[in-house]
Coordinates of C-alpha atoms in Angstrom, one line a residue:
M1 CA 0.0 0.1 0.1
K2 CA 1.8 3.4 -0.7
Q3 CA 1.7 6.0 1.6
E4 CA -0.4 9.2 1.1
K5 CA 1.2 12.4 1.2
M6 CA 0.7 14.0 4.6
I7 CA -0.5 17.8 4.7
N8 CA -1.6 20.5 7.0
I9 CA -4.8 22.6 6.5
N10 CA -5.9 25.6 8.6
A11 CA -9.5 26.6 7.6
N12 CA -12.8 27.4 9.1
L13 CA -15.5 25.3 10.0
V14 CA -18.5 25.5 7.4
T15 CA -21.2 23.9 9.1
E16 CA -21.2 21.8 12.9
P17 CA -19.7 18.7 12.3
T18 CA -22.0 15.4 12.0
F19 CA -21.4 12.2 13.7
S20 CA -22.1 8.5 12.8
K21 CA -21.1 4.9 13.5
F22 CA -20.4 2.2 11.2
E23 CA -19.2 -1.4 12.0
K24 CA -15.8 -2.5 11.2
E25 CA -14.5 -6.2 12.2
G26 CA -17.4 -6.5 14.5
E27 CA -16.5 -3.2 16.3
K28 CA -18.6 0.3 16.1
V29 CA -16.3 2.8 14.8
E30 CA -17.6 6.5 15.6
V31 CA -17.1 9.0 12.8
A32 CA -17.1 13.0 12.6
N33 CA -17.5 14.9 9.3
F34 CA -17.5 18.3 8.7
T35 CA -16.7 20.6 5.7
L36 CA -13.8 23.3 6.0
V37 CA -13.5 26.4 3.8
K38 CA -10.5 27.9 2.9
K39 CA -10.2 31.4 1.1
Y40 CA -7.9 32.0 -1.7
G41 CA -8.0 35.7 -2.7
K42 CA -11.4 36.0 -4.8
G43 CA -11.6 32.4 -4.7
K44 CA -12.8 29.3 -2.0
E45 CA -12.0 25.5 -1.4
Y46 CA -14.1 23.3 0.3
V47 CA -12.5 20.2 2.1
N48 CA -14.6 17.3 3.1
C49 CA -13.1 15.8 6.3
A50 CA -13.5 12.7 8.6
A51 CA -12.3 11.8 11.6
Y52 CA -12.8 8.4 12.9
G53 CA -12.9 6.3 16.4
E54 CA -11.2 8.3 19.3
K55 CA -10.5 11.1 17.1
A56 CA -13.9 12.0 16.5
E57 CA -14.3 13.0 20.2
T58 CA -12.6 16.3 19.5
A59 CA -14.7 17.6 16.7
K60 CA -17.8 17.8 19.5
S61 CA -16.7 21.0 20.8
F62 CA -16.5 22.8 16.8
E63 CA -19.0 25.5 16.1
K64 CA -19.5 26.8 12.9
G65 CA -16.8 29.5 11.4
D66 CA -14.2 28.1 14.0
L67 CA -10.6 28.0 12.5
I68 CA -9.4 24.4 12.6
H69 CA -6.1 22.9 12.2
V70 CA -6.1 19.4 10.4
F71 CA -3.3 17.1 9.5
G72 CA -3.7 13.7 7.4
Y73 CA -4.5 13.1 3.7
F74 CA -6.7 13.0 0.8
K75 CA -8.5 9.8 0.0
K76 CA -10.0 9.2 -3.5
R77 CA -12.9 6.9 -4.1
E78 CA -15.3 6.1 -6.9
K79 CA -19.2 5.2 -6.4
E80 CA -21.5 5.3 -9.1
G81 CA -18.9 6.6 -11.9
K82 CA -18.3 9.7 -9.7
T83 CA -15.0 10.7 -8.1
Y84 CA -15.0 11.5 -4.4
K85 CA -12.0 13.3 -2.7
N86 CA -12.4 13.1 1.4
F87 CA -9.7 14.8 3.6
V88 CA -8.6 11.5 6.5
V89 CA -8.1 13.3 9.8
K90 CA -4.7 12.0 11.6
S91 CA -5.0 14.9 14.0
Y92 CA -6.5 18.0 14.3
N93 CA -7.4 20.9 16.9
K94 CA -9.6 24.5 17.2
I95 CA -7.2 27.2 17.0
E96 CA -8.0 29.8 19.5
K97 CA -8.4 33.5 18.7
K98 CA -6.2 35.6 20.0
E99 CA -7.3 38.5 22.2
K100 CA -7.3 41.9 20.3
N101 CA -4.4 43.2 23.1
E102 CA -2.3 40.4 21.9
E103 CA -2.5 41.2 18.4
E104 CA -0.7 44.3 18.8

């Protein structure tokens, strides 16, 4: 199996994360799905993310608009003739905003 290219992304949360579970090898695995938006000048890039297992717990404190740092890789899959690209999260956290007096 080839190693995926690991990358870091800092972007804002589009909506609240959604949570679901699936079964793998007889065990239930929780998954947190969320979308980030990164702005480039006048353009935007949307990144669909998934965090699995214990990592899903972190997303429960996220709110729409939060600045999130994610580290992981993109995974492509085909379904019904369409290609889907999803970002698999290895680690992530919310970036706290600085207080106004700290920015100066």
